[in-house]
Short mmCIF file of C-alpha atoms in Angstrom, two decimals:
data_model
loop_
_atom_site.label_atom_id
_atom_site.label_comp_id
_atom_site.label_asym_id
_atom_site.label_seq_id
_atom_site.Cartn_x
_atom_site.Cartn_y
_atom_site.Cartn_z
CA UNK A 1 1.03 14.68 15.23
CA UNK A 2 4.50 16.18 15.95
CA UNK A 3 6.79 17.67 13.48
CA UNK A 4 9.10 15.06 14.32
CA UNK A 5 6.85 12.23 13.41
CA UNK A 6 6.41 14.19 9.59
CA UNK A 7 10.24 14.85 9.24
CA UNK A 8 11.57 11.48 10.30
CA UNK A 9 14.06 10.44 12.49
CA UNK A 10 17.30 8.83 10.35
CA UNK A 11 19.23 9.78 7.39
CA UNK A 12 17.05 8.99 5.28
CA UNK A 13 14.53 11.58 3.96
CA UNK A 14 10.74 11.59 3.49
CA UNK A 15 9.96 11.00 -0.05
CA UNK A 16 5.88 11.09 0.93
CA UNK A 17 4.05 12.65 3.72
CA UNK A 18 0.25 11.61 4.25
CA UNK A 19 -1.55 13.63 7.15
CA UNK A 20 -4.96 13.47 8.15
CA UNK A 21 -5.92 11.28 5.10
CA UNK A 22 -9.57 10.60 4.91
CA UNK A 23 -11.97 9.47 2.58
CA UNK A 24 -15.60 9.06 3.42
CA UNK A 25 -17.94 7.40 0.44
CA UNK A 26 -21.15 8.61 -0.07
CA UNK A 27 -24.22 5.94 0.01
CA UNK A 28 -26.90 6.96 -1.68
CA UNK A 29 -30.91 5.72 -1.34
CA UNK A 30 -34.37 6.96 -1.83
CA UNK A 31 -36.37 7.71 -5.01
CA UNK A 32 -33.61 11.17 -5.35
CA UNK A 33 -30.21 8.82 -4.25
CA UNK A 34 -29.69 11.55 -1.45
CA UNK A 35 -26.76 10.91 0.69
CA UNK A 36 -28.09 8.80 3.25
CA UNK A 37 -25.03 7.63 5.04
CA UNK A 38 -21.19 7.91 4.84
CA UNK A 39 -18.40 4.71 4.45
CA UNK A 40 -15.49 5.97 6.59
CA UNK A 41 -12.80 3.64 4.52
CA UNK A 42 -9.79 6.08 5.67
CA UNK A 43 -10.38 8.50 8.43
CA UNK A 44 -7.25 10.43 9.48
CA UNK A 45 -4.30 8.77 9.06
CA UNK A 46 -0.91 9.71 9.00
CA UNK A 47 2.44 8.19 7.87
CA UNK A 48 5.65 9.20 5.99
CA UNK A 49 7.46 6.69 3.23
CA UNK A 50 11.42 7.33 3.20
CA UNK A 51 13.20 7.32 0.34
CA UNK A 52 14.37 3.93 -0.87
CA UNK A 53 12.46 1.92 1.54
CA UNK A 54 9.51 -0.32 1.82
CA UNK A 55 6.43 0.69 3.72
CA UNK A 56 4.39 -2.32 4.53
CA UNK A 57 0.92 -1.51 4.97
CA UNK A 58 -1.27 -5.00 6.76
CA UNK A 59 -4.80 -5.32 7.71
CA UNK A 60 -7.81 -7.64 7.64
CA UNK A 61 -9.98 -7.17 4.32
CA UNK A 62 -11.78 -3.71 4.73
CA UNK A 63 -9.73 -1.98 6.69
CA UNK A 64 -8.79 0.71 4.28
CA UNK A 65 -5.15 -0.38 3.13
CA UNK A 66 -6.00 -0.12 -0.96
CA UNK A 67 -8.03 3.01 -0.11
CA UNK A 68 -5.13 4.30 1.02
CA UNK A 69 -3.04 3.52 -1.68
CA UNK A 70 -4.73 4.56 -4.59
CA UNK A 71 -5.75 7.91 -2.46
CA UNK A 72 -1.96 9.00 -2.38
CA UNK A 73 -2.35 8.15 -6.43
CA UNK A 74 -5.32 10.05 -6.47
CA UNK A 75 -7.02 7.16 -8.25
CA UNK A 76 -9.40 8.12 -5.70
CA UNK A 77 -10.07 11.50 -4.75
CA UNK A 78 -9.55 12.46 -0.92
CA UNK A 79 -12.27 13.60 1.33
CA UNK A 80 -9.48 15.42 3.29
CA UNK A 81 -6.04 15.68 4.29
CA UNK A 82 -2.62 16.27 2.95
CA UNK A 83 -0.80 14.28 0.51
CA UNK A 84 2.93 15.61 -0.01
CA UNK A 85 5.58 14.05 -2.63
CA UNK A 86 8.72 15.55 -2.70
CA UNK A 87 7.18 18.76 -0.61
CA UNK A 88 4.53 19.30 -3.49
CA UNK A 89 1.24 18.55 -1.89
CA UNK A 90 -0.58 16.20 -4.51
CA UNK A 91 -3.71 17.38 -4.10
CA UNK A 92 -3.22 21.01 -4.94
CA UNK A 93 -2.33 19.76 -8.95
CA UNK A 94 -4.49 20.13 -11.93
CA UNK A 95 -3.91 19.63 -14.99
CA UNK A 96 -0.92 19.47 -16.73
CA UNK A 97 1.14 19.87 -13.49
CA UNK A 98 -0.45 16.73 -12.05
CA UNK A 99 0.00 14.88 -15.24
CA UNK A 100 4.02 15.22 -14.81
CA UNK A 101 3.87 13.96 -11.60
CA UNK A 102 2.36 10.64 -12.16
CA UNK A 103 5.50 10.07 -14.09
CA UNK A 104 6.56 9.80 -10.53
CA UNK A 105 3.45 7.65 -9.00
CA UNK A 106 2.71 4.07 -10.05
CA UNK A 107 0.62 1.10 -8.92
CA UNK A 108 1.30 -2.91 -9.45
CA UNK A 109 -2.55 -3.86 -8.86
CA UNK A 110 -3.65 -7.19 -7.16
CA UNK A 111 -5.19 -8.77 -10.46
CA UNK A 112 -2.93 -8.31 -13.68
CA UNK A 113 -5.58 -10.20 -15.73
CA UNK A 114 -7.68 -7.22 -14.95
CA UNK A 115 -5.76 -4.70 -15.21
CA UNK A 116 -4.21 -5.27 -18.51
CA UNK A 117 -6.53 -4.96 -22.17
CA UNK A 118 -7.08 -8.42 -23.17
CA UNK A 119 -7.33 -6.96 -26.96
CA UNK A 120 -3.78 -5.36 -26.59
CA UNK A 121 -0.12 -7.18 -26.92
CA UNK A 122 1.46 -6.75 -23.72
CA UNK A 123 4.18 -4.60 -25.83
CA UNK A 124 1.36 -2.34 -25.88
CA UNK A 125 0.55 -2.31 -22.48
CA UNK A 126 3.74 -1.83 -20.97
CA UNK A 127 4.70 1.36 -23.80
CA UNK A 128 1.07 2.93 -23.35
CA UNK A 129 2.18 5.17 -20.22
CA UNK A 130 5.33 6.54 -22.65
CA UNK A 131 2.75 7.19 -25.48
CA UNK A 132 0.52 9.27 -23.25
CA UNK A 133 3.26 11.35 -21.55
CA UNK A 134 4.89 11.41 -24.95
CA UNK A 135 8.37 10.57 -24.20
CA UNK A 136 10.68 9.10 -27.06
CA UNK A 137 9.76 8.03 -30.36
CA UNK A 138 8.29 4.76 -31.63
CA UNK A 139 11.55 2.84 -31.79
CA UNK A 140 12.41 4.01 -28.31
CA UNK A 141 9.52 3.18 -26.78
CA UNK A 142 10.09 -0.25 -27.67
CA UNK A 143 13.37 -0.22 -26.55
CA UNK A 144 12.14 0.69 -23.28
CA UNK A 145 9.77 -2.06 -23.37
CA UNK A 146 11.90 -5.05 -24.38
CA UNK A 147 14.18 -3.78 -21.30
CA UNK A 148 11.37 -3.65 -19.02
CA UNK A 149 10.78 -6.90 -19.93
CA UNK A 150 14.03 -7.96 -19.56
CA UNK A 151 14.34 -6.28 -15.87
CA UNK A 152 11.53 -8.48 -15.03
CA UNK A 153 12.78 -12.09 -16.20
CA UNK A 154 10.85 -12.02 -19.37
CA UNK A 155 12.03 -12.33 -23.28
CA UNK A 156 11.57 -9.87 -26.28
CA UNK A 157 9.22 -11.80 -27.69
CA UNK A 158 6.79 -11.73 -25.11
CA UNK A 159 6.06 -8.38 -26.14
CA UNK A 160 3.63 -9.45 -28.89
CA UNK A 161 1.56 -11.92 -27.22
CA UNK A 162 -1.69 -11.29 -25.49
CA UNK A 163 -2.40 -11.55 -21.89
CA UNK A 164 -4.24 -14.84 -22.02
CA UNK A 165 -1.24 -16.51 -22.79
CA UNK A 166 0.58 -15.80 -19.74
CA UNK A 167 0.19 -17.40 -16.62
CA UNK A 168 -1.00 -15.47 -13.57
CA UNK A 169 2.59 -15.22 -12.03
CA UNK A 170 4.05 -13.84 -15.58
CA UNK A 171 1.13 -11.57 -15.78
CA UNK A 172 2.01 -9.93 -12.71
CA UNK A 173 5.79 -9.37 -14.42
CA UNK A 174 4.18 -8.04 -17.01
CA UNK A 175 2.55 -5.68 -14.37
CA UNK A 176 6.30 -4.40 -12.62
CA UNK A 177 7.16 -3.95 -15.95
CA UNK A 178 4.25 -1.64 -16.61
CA UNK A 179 4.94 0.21 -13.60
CA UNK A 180 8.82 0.47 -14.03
CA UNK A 181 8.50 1.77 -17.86
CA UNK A 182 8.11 5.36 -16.66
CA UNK A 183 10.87 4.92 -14.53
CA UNK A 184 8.88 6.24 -11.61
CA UNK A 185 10.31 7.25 -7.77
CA UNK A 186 7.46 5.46 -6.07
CA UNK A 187 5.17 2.23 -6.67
CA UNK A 188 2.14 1.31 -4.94
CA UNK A 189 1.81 -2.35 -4.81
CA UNK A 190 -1.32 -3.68 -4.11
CA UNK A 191 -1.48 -7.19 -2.72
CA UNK A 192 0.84 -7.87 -5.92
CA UNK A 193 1.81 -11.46 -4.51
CA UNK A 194 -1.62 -12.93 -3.04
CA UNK A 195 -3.32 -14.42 -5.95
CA UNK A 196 0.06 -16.36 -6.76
CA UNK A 197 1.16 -20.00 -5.86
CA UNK A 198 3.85 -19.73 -2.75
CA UNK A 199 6.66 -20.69 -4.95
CA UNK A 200 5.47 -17.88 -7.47
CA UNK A 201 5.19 -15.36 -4.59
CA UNK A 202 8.86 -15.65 -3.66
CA UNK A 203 9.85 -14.93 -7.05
CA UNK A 204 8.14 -11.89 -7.73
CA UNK A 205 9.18 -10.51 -4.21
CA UNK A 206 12.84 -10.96 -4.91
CA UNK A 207 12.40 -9.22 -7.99
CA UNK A 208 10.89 -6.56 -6.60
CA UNK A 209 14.17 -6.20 -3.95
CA UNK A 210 16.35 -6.42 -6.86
CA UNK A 211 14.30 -3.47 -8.77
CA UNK A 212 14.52 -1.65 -5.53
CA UNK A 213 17.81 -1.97 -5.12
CA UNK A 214 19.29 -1.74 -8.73
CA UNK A 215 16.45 1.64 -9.40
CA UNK A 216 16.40 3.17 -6.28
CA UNK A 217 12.44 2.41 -5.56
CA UNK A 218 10.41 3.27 -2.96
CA UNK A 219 7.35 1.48 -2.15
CA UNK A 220 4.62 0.99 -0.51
CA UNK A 221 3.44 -2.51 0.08
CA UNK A 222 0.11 -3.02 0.99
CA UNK A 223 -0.59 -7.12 2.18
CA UNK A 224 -2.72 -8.77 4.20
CA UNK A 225 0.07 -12.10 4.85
CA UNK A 226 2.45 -11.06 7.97
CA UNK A 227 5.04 -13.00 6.74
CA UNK A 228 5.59 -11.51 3.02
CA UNK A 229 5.51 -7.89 4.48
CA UNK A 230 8.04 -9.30 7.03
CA UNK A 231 10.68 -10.40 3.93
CA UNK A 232 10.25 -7.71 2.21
CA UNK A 233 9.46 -4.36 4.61
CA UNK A 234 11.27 -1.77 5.99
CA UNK A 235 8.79 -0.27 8.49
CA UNK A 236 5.19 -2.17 9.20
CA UNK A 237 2.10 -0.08 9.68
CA UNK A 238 -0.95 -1.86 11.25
CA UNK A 239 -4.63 -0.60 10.18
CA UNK A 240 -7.65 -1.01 11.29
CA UNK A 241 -10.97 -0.15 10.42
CA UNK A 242 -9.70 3.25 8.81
CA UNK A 243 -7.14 3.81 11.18
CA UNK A 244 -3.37 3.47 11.74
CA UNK A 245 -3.15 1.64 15.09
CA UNK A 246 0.79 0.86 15.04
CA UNK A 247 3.81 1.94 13.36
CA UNK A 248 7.74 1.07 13.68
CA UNK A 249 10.43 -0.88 12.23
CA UNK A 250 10.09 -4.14 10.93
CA UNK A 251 12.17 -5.74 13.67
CA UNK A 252 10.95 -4.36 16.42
CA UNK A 253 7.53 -4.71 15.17
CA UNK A 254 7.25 -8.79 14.80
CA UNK A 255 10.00 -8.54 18.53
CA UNK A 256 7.61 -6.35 20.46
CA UNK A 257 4.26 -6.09 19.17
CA UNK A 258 2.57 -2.99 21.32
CA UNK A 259 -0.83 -2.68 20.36
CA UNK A 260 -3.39 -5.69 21.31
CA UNK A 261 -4.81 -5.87 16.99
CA UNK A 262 -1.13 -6.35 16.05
CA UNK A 263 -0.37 -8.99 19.17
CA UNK A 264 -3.84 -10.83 17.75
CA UNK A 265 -2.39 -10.22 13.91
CA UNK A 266 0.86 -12.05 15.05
CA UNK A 267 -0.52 -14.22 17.49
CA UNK A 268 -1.90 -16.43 13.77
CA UNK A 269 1.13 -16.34 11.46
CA UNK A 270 2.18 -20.07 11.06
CA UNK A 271 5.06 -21.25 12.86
CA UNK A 272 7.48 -23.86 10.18
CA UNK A 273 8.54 -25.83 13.74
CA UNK A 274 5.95 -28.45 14.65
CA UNK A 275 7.13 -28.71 17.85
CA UNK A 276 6.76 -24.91 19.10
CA UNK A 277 3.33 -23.98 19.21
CA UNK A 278 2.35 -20.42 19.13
CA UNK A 279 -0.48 -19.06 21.55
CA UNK A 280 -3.77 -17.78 19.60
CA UNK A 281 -5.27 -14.28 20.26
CA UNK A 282 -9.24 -15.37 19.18
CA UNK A 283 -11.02 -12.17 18.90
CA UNK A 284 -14.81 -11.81 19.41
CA UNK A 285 -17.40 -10.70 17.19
CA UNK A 286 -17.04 -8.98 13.71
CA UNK A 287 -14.97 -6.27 12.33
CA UNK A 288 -17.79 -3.28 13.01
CA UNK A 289 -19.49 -1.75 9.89
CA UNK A 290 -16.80 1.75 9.07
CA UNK A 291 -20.96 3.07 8.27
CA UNK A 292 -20.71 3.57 12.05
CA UNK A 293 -17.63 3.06 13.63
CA UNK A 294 -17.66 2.80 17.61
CA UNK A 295 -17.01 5.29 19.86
CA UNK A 296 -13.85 5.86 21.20
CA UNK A 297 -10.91 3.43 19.87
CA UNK A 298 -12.49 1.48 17.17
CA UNK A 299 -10.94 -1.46 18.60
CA UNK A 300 -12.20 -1.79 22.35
CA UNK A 301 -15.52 -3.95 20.69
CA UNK A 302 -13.55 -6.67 20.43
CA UNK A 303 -10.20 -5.94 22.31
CA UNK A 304 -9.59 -8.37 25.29
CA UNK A 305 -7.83 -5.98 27.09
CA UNK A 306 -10.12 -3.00 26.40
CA UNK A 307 -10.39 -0.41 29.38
CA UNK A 308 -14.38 1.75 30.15
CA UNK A 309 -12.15 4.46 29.11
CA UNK A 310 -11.44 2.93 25.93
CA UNK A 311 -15.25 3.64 24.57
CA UNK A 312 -15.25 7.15 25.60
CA UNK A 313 -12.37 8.84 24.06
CA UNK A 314 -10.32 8.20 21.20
CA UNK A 315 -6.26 7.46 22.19
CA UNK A 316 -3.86 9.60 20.59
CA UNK A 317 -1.23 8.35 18.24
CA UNK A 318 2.04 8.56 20.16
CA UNK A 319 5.99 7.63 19.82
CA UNK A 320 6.18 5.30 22.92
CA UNK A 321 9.64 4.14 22.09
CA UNK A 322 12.41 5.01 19.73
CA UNK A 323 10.64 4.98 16.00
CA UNK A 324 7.85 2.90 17.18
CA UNK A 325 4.31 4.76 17.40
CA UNK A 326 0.82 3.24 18.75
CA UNK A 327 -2.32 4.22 19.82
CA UNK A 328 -3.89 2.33 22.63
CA UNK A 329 -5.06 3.54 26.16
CA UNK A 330 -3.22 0.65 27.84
CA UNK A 331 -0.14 1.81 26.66
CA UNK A 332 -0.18 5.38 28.03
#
């Protein structure tokens, strides 16, 4: 990985720098639950989010995507790698000195039913993250409330009713709203729009560009649906199976697709013209087990392109154009 890759290429600085992220999960079995085996999830990736932009991060289901996210949280601790906000590497904090930085680190999770106390008034909810980091006093913190409420398209009064009565697309509000209260440089949002109804979906994606754009918020999107991360990203980053197989600017991404996973990923997003038909990259076989990946890329299984060389060695992840990084044999 060059230095170049880390430190970015436009004006725009590096607000978070992940190298050589893994995370392995132990399985455990036998009458002692010895490790038997290891889940590589994440196994060495490496990307950097610029400040003030979106960082979609697309996949099939398994991949590693949410790993990834709630790693750079440290919801989940990292086997290895480096994890650097700001030029503070995450994972050297204990402590009170990683408490202060989550003030800087959020997450809008996938379910908001789940994620928010059934028992609790939103109100509640939202203010709890304030409480804990003990900033402002009681009147405050519900001043800070009703206006994350407010930046979010809901009313005052919604701060005393209980999760149940919301529907699923005001529940994930409530969820921004959670995640904006600490007034945070960088939000992980974790498939925040897939368990909505399409009309829903474009709502809550518009009011995350507004946030973004009114707050200064940088995120990182993590999606499985091509054409959401398309409206709403920056850059694109492709994984698969624990890996980072493609990387560049939104544009050129969906114009040029390098790597033969992303041409298959593009190949079924639906086209709105009935009269242009779109030809269909069907892959073989399954998504391999990450209990034991295949040699070599991870992808030659069930690439239709794949070269012998392909199950031997490993390609390297390279810039082959202008802010647009790959890693495929074929390529080089």
């Amino acid at each position: 990985m060059t230095q170049e890759f880390i430190m970015g290429k436009n004006g725009n600085r590096n607000l978070i720098e992940v190298k050589n992220l893994t995370k392995h999960f132990p399985v455990r079995g036998g009458l002692f639950q010895r490790v038997v085996a290891w889940v590589q999830a994440v196994d060495d990736v490496s990307f950097t989010v610029k400040e003030g932009e979106t960082l979609g991060l697309v996949g099939e289901s398994g991949c590693g995507k949410t790993t990834v996210g709630r790693s750079m949280l440290r919801l989940i601790e990292p086997t290895a790698g480096e994890i650097l906000f700001e030029d503070v590497n995450i994972l050297d904090l204990r402590g009170a000195e990683l408490k202060r930085m989550r003030r800087n680190l959020q997450i809008i999770f996938q379910d908001p039913y789940a994620s928010l106390d059934p028992r609790m008034p939103i109100g509640e909810s939202i203010g709890e993250g304030l409480r804990i980091h003990r900033i402002a006093n009681r009147k405050e913190r519900g001043d800070v409330v009703i206006q994350s409420l407010r930046s979010v398209g809901l009313e005052d009064y919604h701060s005393r009713r209980y999760p149940h009565e919301f529907s699923g697309g005001q529940r994930q509000r409530i969820g921004i709203a959670r995640a904006l209260a600490l007034k945070p440089k960088f939000i992980v949002c974790d498939e925040p729009v897939s368990a909505l109804d399409v009309s829903i979906q474009s709502q809550v994606l518009n009011i995350l560009n507004d946030l973004q754009k009114e707050f200064g918020l940088t995120y990182l999107f993590i999606a499985h649906n091509l054409s959401v991360v398309e409206h709403i990203s920056h850059r694109v980053a492709v994984m698969y199976l624990g890996k980072v197989v493609e990387l560049a600017n939104r544009d050129e991404l969906f114009r040029n697709p390098l790597h033969p996973y992303t041409q298959a990923l593009m190949s079924a997003i639906p086209v709105a013209d009935p009269n242009l038909k779109r030809e269909r990259i069907i892959l073989p076989g399954d998504v391999p087990s990450p209990l034991n990946p295949p040699t070599g890329c991870r992808f030659h299984p069930r690439c239709p392109v794949a070269l012998e060389h392909c199950a031997v060695e490993e390609p390297a992840f390279k810039e082959v154009s202008p802010d647009h990084w790959t890693a495929c044999w074929r390529i080089e």
